[in-house]
């Protein structure tokens, strides 16, 4: 039976270790110049309803490196953009392709697509979730810290797709998650309730970022204004102004804490320039790992 990656819960606890091992192997092979073409002749369709730099490049290059090809499908240029139904699109595309990656607004659209498709569907970001990002982030934490077990990860900012996927990760893996979000900008209530119930090491939501980052091993943030929220820009910048990762906040974390951001970043907003460009920041390694981890995911699903 085909397997999708629509959220972190699509992965069984044992799947994570398989992904880390594969990603590490693929990363090492690439660095040593050995080719690894396990997906020779395979095709991935990539439907984009929103902008992307990392997701597009890492999936496209990843498929190429694995011996397959990726097709960039801007939904505006396809019949999807002119109203062709999800059911027809998904069934028909399943006859051409071996897998589909979708970046869009509604999580339901990705789920509907997956229901109709007979090939694996990968969520490349929705308003609700961004599972590929959090998988790469976990791999990066493992690389930098040896393990993520029992580590405290503090997420500061908007209760958005990144925050929601972190909550799902904390429900599946032994990480301690603390979040600080302003009132009214909490993570999704359903995801939070399920996450709290299933969390291995606890999930705590604070209002005060200083509380949330106390003795944290990882400080994480994301933009205050996500794609699709541009009209709220002014208001959000006011509301989030105390939710910045900066030197003062970093002092509350452990001395050897690492700083993460899924990127794109806005220096001077959710993170100060001296911190994102400082010695504790791992954001570029984090972005690189999208490639290796997604290649592992593609190998498994396709
Ligand atoms: N982090 C991330 O998904 O980046 P892009 O929006 O550039 O794909
Ligand atoms: N929360 C951001 C993540 C971008 C990778 C957004 O949805 O725009």
GROMACS .gro file of C-alpha atoms and ligand atoms in nm:
model
  318
    1UNK     CA    1   0.000   0.000   0.000
    2UNK     CA    2   0.125   0.348  -0.078
    3UNK     CA    3   0.238   0.564   0.212
    4UNK     CA    4   0.197   0.943   0.233
    5UNK     CA    5   0.376   1.203   0.443
    6UNK     CA    6   0.103   1.454   0.525
    7UNK     CA    7   0.192   1.507   0.891
    8UNK     CA    8   0.439   1.373   1.146
    9UNK     CA    9   0.183   1.116   1.266
   10UNK     CA   10   0.213   0.941   0.930
   11UNK     CA   11   0.547   0.812   1.060
   12UNK     CA   12   0.568   0.525   1.304
   13UNK     CA   13   0.823   0.569   1.586
   14UNK     CA   14   1.053   0.318   1.411
   15UNK     CA   15   1.042   0.516   1.084
   16UNK     CA   16   1.242   0.803   1.233
   17UNK     CA   17   1.553   0.595   1.284
   18UNK     CA   18   1.526   0.456   0.932
   19UNK     CA   19   1.510   0.812   0.795
   20UNK     CA   20   1.809   0.931   1.003
   21UNK     CA   21   2.022   0.635   0.893
   22UNK     CA   22   1.934   0.678   0.527
   23UNK     CA   23   1.982   1.056   0.539
   24UNK     CA   24   2.324   1.016   0.699
   25UNK     CA   25   2.427   0.760   0.438
   26UNK     CA   26   2.306   0.981   0.154
   27UNK     CA   27   2.479   1.285   0.300
   28UNK     CA   28   2.809   1.099   0.335
   29UNK     CA   29   2.787   0.951  -0.018
   30UNK     CA   30   2.724   1.295  -0.162
   31UNK     CA   31   3.013   1.454   0.028
   32UNK     CA   32   3.244   1.175  -0.088
   33UNK     CA   33   3.133   1.216  -0.449
   34UNK     CA   34   2.970   0.874  -0.477
   35UNK     CA   35   2.652   0.871  -0.680
   36UNK     CA   36   2.346   0.699  -0.544
   37UNK     CA   37   2.077   0.657  -0.809
   38UNK     CA   38   1.817   0.445  -0.635
   39UNK     CA   39   1.529   0.638  -0.799
   40UNK     CA   40   1.648   0.602  -1.157
   41UNK     CA   41   1.357   0.657  -1.395
   42UNK     CA   42   1.124   0.783  -1.121
   43UNK     CA   43   0.931   1.109  -1.138
   44UNK     CA   44   0.809   1.349  -0.871
   45UNK     CA   45   0.548   1.615  -0.947
   46UNK     CA   46   0.580   1.927  -0.731
   47UNK     CA   47   0.266   2.140  -0.708
   48UNK     CA   48   0.327   2.487  -0.567
   49UNK     CA   49   0.049   2.726  -0.466
   50UNK     CA   50   0.292   2.935  -0.258
   51UNK     CA   51   0.648   3.064  -0.300
   52UNK     CA   52   0.949   2.852  -0.207
   53UNK     CA   53   1.326   2.853  -0.229
   54UNK     CA   54   1.448   2.565  -0.008
   55UNK     CA   55   1.164   2.321  -0.059
   56UNK     CA   56   1.168   2.355  -0.435
   57UNK     CA   57   1.546   2.335  -0.473
   58UNK     CA   58   1.598   2.054  -0.223
   59UNK     CA   59   1.326   1.832  -0.372
   60UNK     CA   60   1.430   1.906  -0.730
   61UNK     CA   61   1.802   1.854  -0.670
   62UNK     CA   62   1.728   1.556  -0.446
   63UNK     CA   63   1.534   1.376  -0.720
   64UNK     CA   64   1.808   1.455  -0.973
   65UNK     CA   65   2.079   1.321  -0.743
   66UNK     CA   66   1.880   1.002  -0.688
   67UNK     CA   67   1.860   0.946  -1.063
   68UNK     CA   68   1.502   1.061  -1.113
   69UNK     CA   69   1.342   1.386  -1.221
   70UNK     CA   70   1.115   1.641  -1.056
   71UNK     CA   71   0.857   1.850  -1.238
   72UNK     CA   72   0.784   2.197  -1.104
   73UNK     CA   73   0.411   2.260  -1.140
   74UNK     CA   74   0.304   2.611  -1.056
   75UNK     CA   75  -0.066   2.560  -0.999
   76UNK     CA   76  -0.139   2.888  -1.180
   77UNK     CA   77   0.001   2.737  -1.500
   78UNK     CA   78  -0.186   2.408  -1.472
   79UNK     CA   79  -0.555   2.329  -1.506
   80UNK     CA   80  -0.572   2.305  -1.126
   81UNK     CA   81  -0.547   2.682  -1.125
   82UNK     CA   82  -0.848   2.694  -1.358
   83UNK     CA   83  -1.060   2.479  -1.133
   84UNK     CA   84  -0.988   2.118  -1.238
   85UNK     CA   85  -1.098   1.902  -0.947
   86UNK     CA   86  -0.861   1.751  -0.695
   87UNK     CA   87  -1.007   1.406  -0.760
   88UNK     CA   88  -0.946   1.418  -1.137
   89UNK     CA   89  -0.602   1.579  -1.095
   90UNK     CA   90  -0.486   1.328  -0.836
   91UNK     CA   91  -0.610   1.020  -1.022
   92UNK     CA   92  -0.476   1.134  -1.358
   93UNK     CA   93  -0.139   1.250  -1.226
   94UNK     CA   94  -0.100   0.912  -1.056
   95UNK     CA   95  -0.080   0.759  -1.407
   96UNK     CA   96   0.221   0.975  -1.502
   97UNK     CA   97   0.415   1.021  -1.182
   98UNK     CA   98   0.563   0.811  -0.900
   99UNK     CA   99   0.507   1.070  -0.629
  100UNK     CA  100   0.365   1.416  -0.566
  101UNK     CA  101   0.482   1.693  -0.336
  102UNK     CA  102   0.231   1.969  -0.265
  103UNK     CA  103   0.272   2.313  -0.108
  104UNK     CA  104  -0.061   2.483  -0.065
  105UNK     CA  105  -0.288   2.666   0.178
  106UNK     CA  106  -0.533   2.416   0.317
  107UNK     CA  107  -0.426   2.091   0.482
  108UNK     CA  108  -0.757   1.943   0.367
  109UNK     CA  109  -0.660   1.990   0.001
  110UNK     CA  110  -0.342   1.786   0.053
  111UNK     CA  111  -0.538   1.519   0.238
  112UNK     CA  112  -0.804   1.507  -0.037
  113UNK     CA  113  -0.532   1.483  -0.298
  114UNK     CA  114  -0.371   1.194  -0.111
  115UNK     CA  115  -0.705   1.015  -0.084
  116UNK     CA  116  -0.757   1.023  -0.460
  117UNK     CA  117  -0.396   0.959  -0.560
  118UNK     CA  118  -0.264   0.607  -0.592
  119UNK     CA  119   0.094   0.733  -0.549
  120UNK     CA  120   0.261   0.877  -0.235
  121UNK     CA  121   0.179   1.239  -0.152
  122UNK     CA  122   0.421   1.455   0.048
  123UNK     CA  123   0.314   1.770   0.230
  124UNK     CA  124   0.559   2.045   0.132
  125UNK     CA  125   0.388   2.296   0.368
  126UNK     CA  126   0.030   2.397   0.434
  127UNK     CA  127  -0.111   2.669   0.657
  128UNK     CA  128  -0.136   2.401   0.926
  129UNK     CA  129   0.181   2.188   0.900
  130UNK     CA  130   0.533   2.162   0.761
  131UNK     CA  131   0.646   1.805   0.838
  132UNK     CA  132   0.948   1.793   0.599
  133UNK     CA  133   1.096   2.094   0.777
  134UNK     CA  134   1.066   1.947   1.124
  135UNK     CA  135   1.213   1.612   1.011
  136UNK     CA  136   1.519   1.796   0.878
  137UNK     CA  137   1.538   1.998   1.199
  138UNK     CA  138   1.536   1.685   1.414
  139UNK     CA  139   1.815   1.539   1.202
  140UNK     CA  140   2.012   1.863   1.247
  141UNK     CA  141   1.965   1.852   1.625
  142UNK     CA  142   2.086   1.491   1.626
  143UNK     CA  143   2.391   1.594   1.426
  144UNK     CA  144   2.476   1.888   1.652
  145UNK     CA  145   2.386   1.736   1.988
  146UNK     CA  146   2.436   1.364   1.929
  147UNK     CA  147   2.072   1.293   2.016
  148UNK     CA  148   1.747   1.480   2.066
  149UNK     CA  149   1.639   1.257   2.353
  150UNK     CA  150   1.527   1.459   2.656
  151UNK     CA  151   1.648   1.786   2.502
  152UNK     CA  152   1.449   2.101   2.566
  153UNK     CA  153   1.338   2.276   2.249
  154UNK     CA  154   1.196   2.625   2.291
  155UNK     CA  155   0.987   2.765   2.008
  156UNK     CA  156   0.931   3.142   2.023
  157UNK     CA  157   0.675   3.327   1.812
  158UNK     CA  158   0.370   3.248   1.606
  159UNK     CA  159   0.170   2.929   1.671
  160UNK     CA  160   0.189   2.851   1.299
  161UNK     CA  161   0.259   2.550   1.075
  162UNK     CA  162   0.612   2.512   1.215
  163UNK     CA  163   0.489   2.523   1.576
  164UNK     CA  164   0.214   2.272   1.498
  165UNK     CA  165   0.457   2.027   1.339
  166UNK     CA  166   0.688   2.063   1.642
  167UNK     CA  167   0.397   1.967   1.865
  168UNK     CA  168   0.336   1.655   1.656
  169UNK     CA  169   0.706   1.570   1.680
  170UNK     CA  170   0.694   1.603   2.059
  171UNK     CA  171   0.401   1.363   2.064
  172UNK     CA  172   0.604   1.102   1.878
  173UNK     CA  173   0.958   1.153   2.011
  174UNK     CA  174   1.116   1.205   2.355
  175UNK     CA  175   1.176   1.580   2.326
  176UNK     CA  176   1.069   1.839   2.577
  177UNK     CA  177   0.886   2.118   2.394
  178UNK     CA  178   0.814   2.462   2.531
  179UNK     CA  179   0.648   2.731   2.325
  180UNK     CA  180   0.594   3.102   2.382
  181UNK     CA  181   0.324   3.262   2.172
  182UNK     CA  182   0.128   3.586   2.224
  183UNK     CA  183  -0.233   3.556   2.334
  184UNK     CA  184  -0.450   3.488   2.031
  185UNK     CA  185  -0.166   3.332   1.831
  186UNK     CA  186  -0.153   2.989   1.991
  187UNK     CA  187  -0.088   2.673   1.793
  188UNK     CA  188  -0.388   2.484   1.656
  189UNK     CA  189  -0.607   2.382   1.952
  190UNK     CA  190  -0.678   2.028   1.828
  191UNK     CA  191  -0.312   1.960   1.753
  192UNK     CA  192  -0.216   2.095   2.094
  193UNK     CA  193  -0.473   1.882   2.279
  194UNK     CA  194  -0.364   1.562   2.103
  195UNK     CA  195   0.004   1.655   2.139
  196UNK     CA  196  -0.025   1.720   2.512
  197UNK     CA  197  -0.204   1.391   2.564
  198UNK     CA  198   0.058   1.190   2.378
  199UNK     CA  199   0.374   1.389   2.455
  200UNK     CA  200   0.668   1.182   2.572
  201UNK     CA  201   0.850   1.456   2.766
  202UNK     CA  202   0.584   1.725   2.791
  203UNK     CA  203   0.463   2.025   2.593
  204UNK     CA  204   0.419   2.359   2.771
  205UNK     CA  205   0.278   2.679   2.628
  206UNK     CA  206   0.391   3.008   2.783
  207UNK     CA  207   0.316   3.371   2.713
  208UNK     CA  208   0.658   3.487   2.835
  209UNK     CA  209   0.947   3.394   2.603
  210UNK     CA  210   1.194   3.422   2.896
  211UNK     CA  211   1.006   3.147   3.080
  212UNK     CA  212   0.998   2.926   2.772
  213UNK     CA  213   1.371   2.941   2.694
  214UNK     CA  214   1.501   2.875   3.046
  215UNK     CA  215   1.777   2.611   3.022
  216UNK     CA  216   1.674   2.522   2.666
  217UNK     CA  217   1.907   2.322   2.442
  218UNK     CA  218   1.753   2.455   2.121
  219UNK     CA  219   1.598   2.796   2.050
  220UNK     CA  220   1.375   2.802   1.746
  221UNK     CA  221   1.178   3.072   1.574
  222UNK     CA  222   0.994   3.143   1.250
  223UNK     CA  223   0.850   3.448   1.074
  224UNK     CA  224   0.579   3.653   1.241
  225UNK     CA  225   0.389   3.680   0.913
  226UNK     CA  226   0.347   3.355   0.723
  227UNK     CA  227   0.262   3.320   0.356
  228UNK     CA  228  -0.101   3.419   0.308
  229UNK     CA  229  -0.107   3.654   0.612
  230UNK     CA  230   0.047   3.955   0.436
  231UNK     CA  231  -0.257   4.175   0.509
  232UNK     CA  232  -0.195   4.130   0.885
  233UNK     CA  233   0.167   4.246   0.856
  234UNK     CA  234   0.142   4.574   1.049
  235UNK     CA  235  -0.070   4.437   1.330
  236UNK     CA  236   0.143   4.125   1.374
  237UNK     CA  237   0.467   4.322   1.390
  238UNK     CA  238   0.323   4.516   1.687
  239UNK     CA  239   0.187   4.210   1.865
  240UNK     CA  240   0.501   3.998   1.824
  241UNK     CA  241   0.761   4.263   1.906
  242UNK     CA  242   0.858   4.101   2.237
  243UNK     CA  243   0.891   3.758   2.079
  244UNK     CA  244   1.234   3.804   1.927
  245UNK     CA  245   1.528   3.569   1.974
  246UNK     CA  246   1.811   3.804   2.063
  247UNK     CA  247   2.122   3.804   2.284
  248UNK     CA  248   1.923   3.880   2.598
  249UNK     CA  249   1.687   3.588   2.545
  250UNK     CA  250   1.968   3.355   2.443
  251UNK     CA  251   2.134   3.416   2.782
  252UNK     CA  252   1.847   3.234   2.954
  253UNK     CA  253   1.913   2.916   2.754
  254UNK     CA  254   2.194   2.667   2.817
  255UNK     CA  255   2.541   2.796   2.733
  256UNK     CA  256   2.578   2.550   2.447
  257UNK     CA  257   2.227   2.603   2.308
  258UNK     CA  258   2.187   2.609   1.933
  259UNK     CA  259   1.967   2.857   1.747
  260UNK     CA  260   1.743   2.740   1.464
  261UNK     CA  261   1.515   2.904   1.208
  262UNK     CA  262   1.345   2.730   0.915
  263UNK     CA  263   1.414   3.036   0.695
  264UNK     CA  264   1.341   3.273   0.527
  265UNK     CA  265   1.433   3.500   0.821
  266UNK     CA  266   1.364   3.864   0.894
  267UNK     CA  267   1.657   4.008   1.088
  268UNK     CA  268   1.540   4.259   1.345
  269UNK     CA  269   1.195   4.099   1.366
  270UNK     CA  270   1.169   3.740   1.497
  271UNK     CA  271   1.548   3.715   1.535
  272UNK     CA  272   1.826   3.969   1.581
  273UNK     CA  273   2.106   3.981   1.324
  274UNK     CA  274   2.379   3.916   1.581
  275UNK     CA  275   2.210   3.593   1.691
  276UNK     CA  276   2.119   3.449   1.351
  277UNK     CA  277   2.466   3.536   1.221
  278UNK     CA  278   2.635   3.437   1.547
  279UNK     CA  279   2.829   3.128   1.653
  280UNK     CA  280   2.532   2.944   1.804
  281UNK     CA  281   2.322   2.964   1.489
  282UNK     CA  282   2.295   2.649   1.276
  283UNK     CA  283   2.042   2.780   1.023
  284UNK     CA  284   2.247   2.711   0.709
  285UNK     CA  285   2.330   2.352   0.811
  286UNK     CA  286   1.962   2.317   0.895
  287UNK     CA  287   1.865   2.431   0.544
  288UNK     CA  288   2.120   2.195   0.386
  289UNK     CA  289   1.972   1.900   0.572
  290UNK     CA  290   1.639   1.949   0.394
  291UNK     CA  291   1.815   1.792   0.095
  292UNK     CA  292   1.951   1.484   0.271
  293UNK     CA  293   1.644   1.412   0.482
  294UNK     CA  294   1.398   1.456   0.196
  295UNK     CA  295   1.609   1.227  -0.023
  296UNK     CA  296   1.572   0.965   0.250
  297UNK     CA  297   1.196   1.024   0.258
  298UNK     CA  298   1.175   0.999  -0.122
  299UNK     CA  299   1.370   0.673  -0.121
  300UNK     CA  300   1.134   0.526   0.136
  301UNK     CA  301   0.806   0.646  -0.018
  302UNK     CA  302   0.883   0.615  -0.390
  303LIG     N1  303   1.185   2.656   0.505
  303LIG     C1  304   1.123   2.647   0.386
  303LIG     O1  305   1.032   2.566   0.365
  303LIG     O2  306   1.170   2.733   0.294
  303LIG     P1  307   1.103   2.768   0.153
  303LIG     O3  308   0.975   2.842   0.181
  303LIG     O4  309   1.205   2.853   0.084
  303LIG     O5  310   1.076   2.641   0.079
  304LIG     N1  311   0.553   2.981   0.865
  304LIG     C1  312   0.617   3.009   0.739
  304LIG     C2  313   0.714   2.901   0.705
  304LIG     C3  314   0.792   2.924   0.577
  304LIG     C4  315   0.885   2.811   0.546
  304LIG     C5  316   0.512   3.025   0.632
  304LIG     O1  317   0.418   2.945   0.628
  304LIG     O2  318   0.522   3.117   0.551
   0.00000   0.00000   0.00000
